Amino acid sequence: MEKSESPRTVEAVETALGIIEYLQREEQAGVTELANELGRSKGTIHSHLATLVQSDYLTKKGSKYRLSLRYLELGETVKDRLGYYGVIADELDDLAKESGELAQFATEEHGMAVYLYKARGEKAVESASTIGKREYPHCISLGKAILAHLPRKRVGAIIDRNGLKAYTPQTITTREALFDELETIRERGYAIDNEEKIKGLKCIAAPVTSPNGDVLGAVSVSGPSSRMQGKRFEEELPQMVTRSANVIEINIQFS
Amino acid sequence: MEKSESPRTVEAVETALGIIEYLQREEQAGVTELANELGRSKGTIHSHLATLVQSDYLTKKGSKYRLSLRYLELGETVKDRLGYYGVIADELDDLAKESGELAQFATEEHGMAVYLYKARGEKAVESASTIGKREYPHCISLGKAILAHLPRKRVGAIIDRNGLKAYTPQTITTREALFDELETIRERGYAIDNEEKIKGLKCIAAPVTSPNGDVLGAVSVSGPSSRMQGKRFEEELPQMVTRSANVIEINIQFS
DNA sequence: GCAGTTTGTTCGGGAGAACCAAACAATTAT
DNA sequence: ATAATTGTTTGGTTCTCCCGAACAAACTGC
């Protein structure tokens, strides 16, 4: 089961990445603040900062450090390499317009659901998620739609890694319940988030798979529970979402 | 003049960043390839890769490593912090439509011009530049428009850092010629790229400044020399570009 | 299917660098 | 002006980063 031991890592790199992560949360910081936060001496942090500035990963204004614009380039590179970014953008814009709600696309990486795009329809609810944001997959429709099409042992590993944190009374918090739910999703063809992450918010998500069967991501619409009920929630929206997922699948093949 | 000595840097971090940079160019690579490229042993690279994967900066598929989606999030964070991204996007879309050409916005960081947005008009030429791409400022209109509004000693430092590489016979390659050109730009109110970077391509760029006088970036239109001449090149387009720059300046204040 | 080659992984040991602590300089606050 | 805080520099020591080599795994060619 277990690998003999965890592989060696480079501590100096971990502190440098810690600086980047802190500056992602905090916008700007000085030497002392970072030293306290990361539990290193001021001198150490100082040379790390010098390294990151020299390599263009940070900028220094006065005595405060911030993330540089280099991450823009890296972000674009990653986006371009996905290959299907334009396809999902176009289709989600349509879906948002047609449904009037918030339409989103996410994929999976390292056991987390990663939002790649969002489009806002006429009445779309606000959402904290932005492009690149990562979320636990077990409590959102996008995540569950993806998990439903991953190998069972892969899902097990993800649960072990993440746990099953509860956000609302509806959140699925046991392994068995989640596997049952995934089974239901496979049969039904789409996933539902019934206020499992945020009270008052319901979502519907359908998976996008490649020709050879593995899942590339999922499409969803989200809206307030007041609008997400009856025939609209049980027929119309599911149909829109699954249709969008299919359109994306087809267009990816020819792009 | 010179600081006593260059500050200390952390070599381990430099190799880790070297890995990231290589994977930005190459899409994917294995241990041996990276070890050769960066002049380190396979064992060393291996533990660096383990560190970067563990912290979610790389993904491992089989025995190849790639950049992870984390850079999407970092890119979005940086974009949001600019504050005026939406403003330039809206205005450049208009400018591209009105002019029919390629409209771009760039700002300055570490002595380089960094493209932040581009919008393509009806007849827009193709361009290799993408969001986040960095370019030497001395040979493009956007760069010169920005340089014209930086402190003289800052410009001097940038020249020292970058040099003045020639791309075409028109490229400005001497310090004096560049300072003269910047003076002309300040008087005229906008900058011209007369095939100084790419043969057959001409551009016009106007600076965007903040109320307190420092330059935030510049707006440009680019087109083939055949279309960039006569009254259109000397009056109409300059007017459009400077007007766009002004609109952006105003909107930034109220956003 | 089997030897040969290449690539990834593990590990001991030594040299060097990352880290700390403390002193100094610069900036800000009182 | 003085005190307090923060940034910068520097020696010295410990620890870790790195190398090299051995091992394992994957791929190649025959």
XYZ file of C-alpha atoms (C1' of nucleotides) in Angstrom:
570
model
C 0.000 0.000 0.000
C 2.275 2.745 1.295
C 5.358 3.777 -0.569
C 8.414 3.067 1.556
C 8.975 6.702 2.530
C 7.981 10.098 1.291
C 10.432 11.438 -1.289
C 12.947 14.077 -0.414
C 11.970 17.683 -0.768
C 13.871 20.950 -0.885
C 13.082 23.079 2.127
C 14.471 26.292 0.680
C 12.056 25.980 -2.214
C 9.189 25.454 0.198
C 9.906 28.722 1.977
C 10.128 30.555 -1.345
C 6.766 29.109 -2.374
C 5.450 30.062 1.041
C 6.334 33.658 0.286
C 4.475 33.494 -3.025
C 1.433 31.971 -1.376
C 1.387 34.561 1.355
C 1.591 37.333 -1.219
C -1.262 35.738 -3.107
C -3.412 36.153 -0.017
C -2.081 39.472 1.225
C -1.267 41.665 -1.777
C 1.886 43.030 -0.224
C 4.201 42.417 2.704
C 7.586 43.337 4.149
C 10.499 41.304 5.420
C 9.512 41.174 9.084
C 5.923 40.241 8.403
C 6.978 37.374 6.143
C 9.644 36.218 8.563
C 7.089 35.946 11.356
C 4.505 34.304 9.131
C 6.850 31.650 7.766
C 8.877 31.142 10.919
C 12.210 32.075 9.409
C 14.755 34.735 10.265
C 14.684 38.137 8.633
C 18.015 37.518 6.950
C 16.794 34.316 5.345
C 13.625 35.905 4.037
C 15.655 38.791 2.739
C 17.775 36.604 0.464
C 14.727 34.693 -0.693
C 13.042 37.939 -1.639
C 16.166 39.110 -3.446
C 16.156 35.871 -5.438
C 12.503 36.130 -6.371
C 12.816 39.774 -7.386
C 15.920 39.097 -9.451
C 14.111 36.329 -11.318
C 11.100 38.597 -11.868
C 8.625 36.685 -9.728
C 8.157 39.558 -7.304
C 8.365 43.308 -7.487
C 9.638 45.618 -4.823
C 7.956 48.955 -4.232
C 9.666 50.810 -1.447
C 10.137 48.128 1.152
C 7.039 46.123 0.301
C 6.984 43.132 -1.986
C 4.189 41.993 -4.323
C 3.568 39.379 -6.978
C 4.879 40.429 -10.375
C 3.051 40.355 -13.696
C 4.938 37.222 -14.661
C 2.057 35.145 -13.360
C -0.092 36.629 -16.092
C 2.143 35.056 -18.682
C 2.258 31.756 -16.832
C -1.515 31.782 -16.493
C -1.972 32.395 -20.212
C 0.480 29.647 -21.058
C -1.408 27.146 -18.933
C -4.728 28.313 -20.369
C -3.498 27.924 -23.947
C -2.187 24.447 -23.273
C -5.596 23.227 -22.190
C -6.472 23.420 -25.872
C -10.202 23.667 -25.369
C -10.456 26.942 -23.517
C -12.093 28.846 -26.363
C -14.660 26.085 -26.825
C -15.846 26.127 -23.222
C -15.874 29.931 -23.142
C -18.143 30.160 -26.181
C -20.511 27.456 -25.039
C -20.757 28.711 -21.469
C -21.572 32.208 -22.660
C -24.476 30.670 -24.565
C -25.572 28.563 -21.622
C -25.535 31.547 -19.286
C -27.607 33.563 -21.716
C -30.100 30.775 -22.325
C -30.540 29.893 -18.654
C -30.120 33.391 -17.268
C -28.154 31.866 -14.421
C -24.486 31.497 -13.502
C -22.741 28.953 -15.758
C -19.389 27.465 -14.819
C -16.815 24.965 -15.989
C -14.349 23.117 -13.781
C -11.795 20.366 -14.156
C -9.925 18.210 -11.658
C -6.327 18.527 -10.535
C -4.660 17.029 -7.491
C -8.023 15.928 -6.171
C -9.509 19.407 -6.263
C -12.084 20.932 -8.563
C -10.542 23.892 -10.406
C -12.792 26.525 -11.956
C -11.721 27.366 -15.499
C -14.461 29.673 -16.668
C -17.613 31.354 -15.542
C -20.303 33.235 -17.451
C -23.041 35.286 -15.876
C -26.590 35.255 -17.225
C -29.205 37.938 -16.796
C -30.224 36.994 -13.245
C -27.004 35.242 -12.227
C -26.207 35.029 -8.533
C -22.910 36.419 -7.331
C -20.234 33.860 -6.545
C -16.924 33.976 -4.795
C -15.352 31.597 -7.287
C -13.013 32.948 -9.910
C -10.911 31.407 -12.613
C -8.294 29.136 -11.115
C -10.033 28.838 -7.738
C -9.878 25.378 -6.202
C -12.697 23.767 -4.284
C -13.313 20.441 -2.565
C -15.164 18.308 -5.093
C -17.455 16.391 -2.721
C -19.771 19.291 -1.952
C -20.350 20.909 -5.327
C -22.175 19.616 -8.382
C -19.204 20.167 -10.693
C -16.971 18.167 -8.413
C -19.389 15.291 -8.009
C -20.039 15.104 -11.746
C -16.306 14.715 -12.267
C -15.760 12.244 -9.427
C -18.548 10.070 -10.814
C -16.426 9.393 -13.863
C -13.069 8.796 -12.244
C -11.824 5.304 -11.328
C -13.174 4.211 -7.947
C -9.750 3.883 -6.328
C -8.820 7.337 -7.554
C -11.921 8.710 -5.802
C -10.942 6.817 -2.665
C -7.503 8.409 -2.716
C -9.042 11.850 -3.154
C -11.341 11.333 -0.171
C -8.389 10.186 1.927
C -6.477 13.278 0.916
C -9.238 15.860 1.347
C -11.615 14.402 3.887
C -15.326 15.208 3.620
C -15.786 18.517 5.315
C -19.346 19.601 6.121
C -20.501 23.035 5.016
C -24.267 22.696 5.504
C -26.541 20.012 6.952
C -26.927 18.646 3.401
C -23.223 18.105 2.742
C -22.298 14.497 2.090
C -19.886 13.505 4.816
C -19.521 9.733 4.621
C -17.661 7.621 2.148
C -20.582 5.290 1.495
C -23.065 8.095 0.942
C -20.694 9.691 -1.554
C -20.149 6.492 -3.517
C -23.924 5.933 -3.602
C -24.416 9.471 -4.842
C -21.816 8.988 -7.573
C -23.634 5.871 -8.689
C -26.888 7.834 -8.903
C -25.132 10.542 -10.911
C -23.844 8.021 -13.417
C -27.337 6.598 -13.905
C -29.042 9.981 -14.054
C -26.393 11.545 -16.292
C -25.974 14.707 -14.252
C -25.170 15.826 -10.703
C -27.122 18.007 -8.306
C -25.916 20.241 -5.513
C -28.846 20.607 -3.168
C -27.548 23.386 -0.909
C -24.642 21.156 0.079
C -22.049 23.923 0.036
C -24.047 27.125 0.406
C -27.494 27.484 1.923
C -30.014 28.669 -0.603
C -27.933 27.742 -3.652
C -28.673 24.810 -5.943
C -26.657 23.641 -8.919
C -26.826 21.145 -11.748
C -23.709 19.794 -13.453
C -22.959 17.436 -16.334
C -19.604 15.822 -17.107
C -17.557 16.435 -20.235
C -15.659 13.370 -21.357
C -13.150 12.761 -24.107
C -13.740 10.133 -26.808
C -11.615 7.608 -24.941
C -13.785 7.917 -21.876
C -11.849 9.952 -19.362
C -13.445 13.006 -17.893
C -12.109 16.425 -18.886
C -14.319 18.438 -16.562
C -17.914 19.439 -16.026
C -20.432 22.177 -16.854
C -22.867 23.621 -14.335
C -25.580 26.182 -13.754
C -26.185 27.624 -10.292
C -29.099 29.585 -8.942
C -31.107 30.455 -5.851
C -33.319 27.643 -4.537
C -36.372 29.783 -5.209
C -35.783 29.527 -8.947
C -34.353 26.008 -8.880
C -37.456 23.863 -8.476
C -40.299 22.131 -10.235
C -40.107 21.314 -13.906
C -37.340 23.856 -14.486
C -35.035 22.133 -12.012
C -35.991 18.597 -12.942
C -36.199 18.838 -16.693
C -35.374 22.092 -18.407
C -32.095 23.008 -16.758
C -30.732 19.444 -16.697
C -31.440 19.273 -20.405
C -29.655 22.558 -21.082
C -26.638 21.530 -19.052
C -26.243 18.083 -20.558
C -26.727 19.525 -24.024
C -23.982 22.073 -23.355
C -21.693 19.324 -22.129
C -22.320 17.405 -25.336
C -21.697 20.440 -27.522
C -18.389 20.956 -25.784
C -17.438 17.311 -26.219
C -18.106 17.494 -29.928
C -16.354 20.817 -30.480
C -13.271 19.695 -28.597
C -12.807 16.887 -31.079
C -12.762 19.287 -34.000
C -10.524 21.994 -32.586
C 27.130 54.566 -8.075
C 27.375 50.814 -7.560
C 25.926 49.185 -4.492
C 28.727 47.579 -2.502
C 27.901 44.024 -3.607
C 24.972 42.182 -5.062
C 22.695 40.784 -2.349
C 22.732 37.124 -1.445
C 20.458 34.804 -3.317
C 19.198 31.286 -2.712
C 20.543 28.904 -5.332
C 18.075 26.143 -4.625
C 15.250 28.528 -5.376
C 16.919 29.533 -8.624
C 16.997 25.947 -9.844
C 13.350 25.472 -8.908
C 12.436 28.601 -10.849
C 14.587 27.331 -13.696
C 12.394 24.253 -13.831
C 9.272 26.380 -13.987
C 10.726 28.530 -16.742
C 11.776 25.536 -18.780
C 8.301 24.044 -18.466
C 6.845 27.346 -19.568
C 8.777 27.008 -22.813
C 8.535 23.267 -23.313
C 5.107 22.106 -22.107
C 6.489 18.942 -20.530
C 9.787 17.363 -19.575
C 11.326 14.512 -17.616
C 14.038 14.344 -14.996
C 16.992 13.704 -17.294
C 16.049 16.434 -19.742
C 15.733 18.995 -16.967
C 18.955 17.845 -15.325
C 20.867 18.371 -18.558
C 19.180 21.672 -19.279
C 19.825 23.155 -15.844
C 23.207 21.542 -15.257
C 22.206 19.688 -12.109
C 22.261 16.017 -11.188
C 19.220 13.842 -11.731
C 18.842 13.280 -8.009
C 18.746 16.991 -7.313
C 16.150 17.660 -9.981
C 14.112 14.781 -8.674
C 13.715 16.273 -5.229
C 12.957 19.689 -6.666
C 10.223 18.186 -8.800
C 8.831 16.332 -5.794
C 8.700 19.606 -3.891
C 6.956 21.474 -6.692
C 4.425 18.704 -7.237
C 3.700 18.435 -3.529
C 3.028 22.160 -3.354
C 0.796 21.973 -6.446
C 2.976 23.991 -8.773
C 3.559 21.084 -11.140
C 1.644 17.992 -12.143
C 3.098 14.632 -12.943
C 1.623 12.535 -15.718
C 3.481 9.279 -16.028
C 7.073 10.389 -15.813
C 6.598 13.801 -17.417
C 6.086 17.003 -15.516
C 4.026 20.059 -16.536
C 2.893 23.347 -15.102
C -0.207 22.982 -12.946
C -3.391 25.031 -13.093
C -2.282 26.980 -10.043
C -0.824 29.627 -12.329
C -4.340 30.369 -13.521
C -5.268 31.432 -10.028
C -2.094 33.443 -9.581
C -2.666 35.109 -12.941
C -6.204 36.074 -11.993
C -5.052 37.415 -8.655
C -2.481 39.649 -10.305
C -5.003 40.758 -12.911
C -7.580 41.679 -10.267
C -5.037 43.664 -8.272
C -4.306 45.908 -11.221
C -7.707 47.404 -10.523
C -8.233 48.818 -13.984
C -8.292 45.664 -16.051
C -11.982 45.877 -16.905
C -11.621 49.476 -17.968
C -8.842 48.829 -20.460
C -10.600 45.724 -21.800
C -13.795 47.646 -22.556
C -12.066 50.602 -24.133
C -9.676 48.508 -26.222
C -12.545 46.458 -27.598
C -14.074 49.740 -28.766
C -10.803 50.999 -30.202
C -10.235 47.773 -32.112
C -13.732 47.942 -33.564
C -13.456 51.601 -34.503
C -10.017 51.312 -36.080
C -10.422 47.815 -37.468
C -6.840 47.165 -36.436
C -5.066 45.404 -33.592
C -5.376 47.377 -30.326
C -3.128 46.650 -27.362
C -2.348 47.835 -23.865
C 0.944 47.422 -22.057
C 2.520 48.540 -18.813
C 6.079 48.549 -17.543
C 7.683 46.189 -15.046
C 11.355 45.592 -14.375
C 12.266 47.656 -17.406
C 10.190 45.576 -19.791
C 6.923 46.359 -21.550
C 4.299 43.835 -20.474
C 1.214 43.293 -22.629
C -1.952 43.271 -20.547
C -4.667 43.091 -23.170
C -5.211 42.876 -26.876
C -8.329 43.278 -28.999
C -8.578 42.395 -32.646
C -10.495 44.584 -35.101
C -11.987 43.517 -38.415
C -8.733 43.596 -40.405
C -6.331 43.139 -37.494
C -2.921 41.701 -38.268
C -1.842 38.587 -36.417
C 0.628 39.121 -33.606
C 2.791 36.835 -31.574
C 2.185 38.843 -28.430
C -0.181 37.499 -25.808
C -1.270 38.651 -22.398
C 1.675 38.707 -20.032
C 4.285 38.680 -22.785
C 7.297 40.913 -22.118
C 9.085 42.926 -24.749
C 11.999 45.347 -24.862
C 10.462 48.822 -24.687
C 12.883 50.677 -26.958
C 11.645 49.194 -30.219
C 7.873 49.286 -29.866
C 5.497 52.227 -29.737
C 3.912 51.123 -26.445
C 7.296 50.895 -24.809
C 8.488 54.259 -26.069
C 5.258 55.971 -25.024
C 5.826 54.662 -21.504
C 9.533 55.457 -21.387
C 8.775 59.025 -22.454
C 6.980 59.573 -19.172
C 9.399 57.899 -16.781
C 12.129 59.838 -14.942
C 15.224 60.241 -17.088
C 17.509 58.315 -14.738
C 15.019 55.458 -14.611
C 15.172 55.274 -18.417
C 18.947 55.305 -18.239
C 18.912 52.365 -15.841
C 16.552 50.461 -18.118
C 18.825 50.996 -21.110
C 21.801 49.801 -19.091
C 19.893 46.710 -18.087
C 18.422 45.800 -21.478
C 20.757 47.285 -24.039
C 19.308 48.503 -27.336
C 19.072 45.465 -29.542
C 18.451 46.054 -33.261
C 15.607 44.187 -34.937
C 15.365 46.116 -38.205
C 17.381 48.898 -39.828
C 14.918 51.364 -38.245
C 15.437 50.251 -34.667
C 16.809 52.949 -32.390
C 20.137 51.685 -31.116
C 21.840 54.632 -29.469
C 21.181 56.290 -26.156
C 21.083 59.796 -27.584
C 18.732 58.905 -30.418
C 16.377 57.290 -27.931
C 16.352 60.273 -25.579
C 15.711 62.579 -28.558
C 12.858 60.343 -29.659
C 11.333 60.392 -26.177
C 11.467 64.191 -26.219
C 9.639 64.220 -29.550
C 7.026 61.849 -28.149
C 6.387 64.104 -25.180
C 5.882 67.093 -27.479
C 3.756 65.240 -30.010
C 1.707 63.429 -27.363
C 2.016 59.979 -28.901
C 4.670 57.504 -30.045
C 5.223 55.873 -33.429
C 6.808 52.552 -34.285
C 7.968 52.897 -37.872
C 8.857 49.251 -38.605
C 11.392 49.344 -35.799
C 10.614 45.880 -34.506
C 8.944 44.110 -37.417
C 9.314 44.964 -41.096
C 6.042 46.070 -42.609
C 4.358 46.837 -39.281
C 3.656 50.321 -37.989
C 2.120 51.288 -34.656
C 0.868 54.335 -32.808
C 0.757 54.509 -29.026
C -0.402 57.012 -26.407
C 0.462 56.979 -22.708
C -2.047 56.523 -19.888
C -1.117 58.468 -16.794
C -2.590 58.663 -13.326
C -3.769 61.966 -11.816
C -0.506 62.371 -9.926
C 1.456 62.151 -13.147
C 3.072 58.725 -13.210
C 2.487 56.558 -16.210
C 0.297 53.469 -15.831
C 0.830 52.122 -19.313
C 0.010 52.864 -22.934
C -2.549 52.126 -25.651
C -1.645 51.295 -29.233
C -2.970 50.317 -32.626
C -0.855 48.288 -35.033
C -1.300 47.654 -38.713
C 0.491 46.895 -41.987
C 2.458 49.809 -43.460
C 0.204 49.755 -46.504
C -2.727 50.907 -44.363
C -0.671 53.063 -42.010
C -0.003 56.167 -44.097
C -1.288 59.526 -45.204
C -3.975 61.305 -43.260
C -5.067 58.111 -41.534
C -1.637 57.587 -40.015
C -0.948 61.224 -39.264
C -4.304 62.384 -37.997
C -7.144 59.901 -37.680
C -5.435 57.033 -35.872
C -3.389 59.249 -33.532
C -6.615 60.959 -32.572
C -8.373 57.671 -31.872
C -5.490 56.363 -29.802
C -5.036 59.475 -27.700
C -8.779 59.699 -27.174
C -8.817 56.076 -25.954
C -5.958 56.795 -23.611
C -7.906 59.726 -22.191
C -11.081 57.693 -21.774
C -9.108 55.097 -19.853
C -7.527 57.757 -17.654
C -10.915 59.145 -16.762
C -12.583 55.798 -16.164
C -9.775 54.598 -13.943
C -10.451 57.466 -11.588
C -14.069 56.482 -11.168
C -13.641 52.729 -10.752
C 10.870 -12.462 -25.683
C 15.419 -11.069 -24.272
C 19.582 -8.216 -23.945
C 20.832 -3.407 -24.208
C 19.835 1.228 -23.461
C 17.658 4.952 -21.472
C 15.078 7.102 -17.770
C 13.328 7.452 -13.181
C 14.206 6.625 -8.176
C 16.800 5.976 -3.958
C 20.599 6.823 -0.845
C 25.075 7.704 1.563
C 28.373 11.142 2.282
C 30.785 15.520 1.878
C 31.107 20.297 0.671
C 28.921 24.271 0.680
C 25.019 27.059 1.248
C 20.878 28.126 3.825
C 19.869 29.627 8.010
C 20.299 32.181 12.396
C 21.724 35.733 15.342
C 23.427 39.995 16.069
C 24.980 44.405 14.643
C 24.139 48.206 11.646
C 21.460 51.409 8.743
C 17.345 53.513 7.446
C 12.791 54.661 8.089
C 8.790 55.690 10.800
C 6.514 56.865 15.025
C 6.323 59.342 19.364
C 14.995 64.906 18.933
C 14.404 60.292 20.697
C 12.583 55.899 20.557
C 10.918 52.090 18.159
C 10.359 49.493 14.209
C 11.883 47.664 9.854
C 15.172 46.646 6.308
C 20.018 45.262 5.213
C 24.427 43.214 5.886
C 27.695 39.846 7.667
C 30.182 36.103 10.090
C 29.836 31.407 11.556
C 27.815 26.919 12.123
C 24.826 23.406 11.298
C 22.180 21.187 8.269
C 20.770 20.362 3.668
C 21.419 20.589 -0.927
C 23.796 18.465 -4.272
C 26.520 14.874 -6.465
C 27.624 10.344 -7.765
C 26.678 5.815 -7.967
C 23.776 1.964 -7.517
C 19.259 0.202 -8.248
C 14.725 -0.244 -10.500
C 11.736 0.415 -14.128
C 10.499 1.429 -18.788
C 11.453 1.492 -23.396
C 14.228 -0.133 -27.764
C 15.842 -2.954 -31.106
C 16.771 -7.318 -32.605
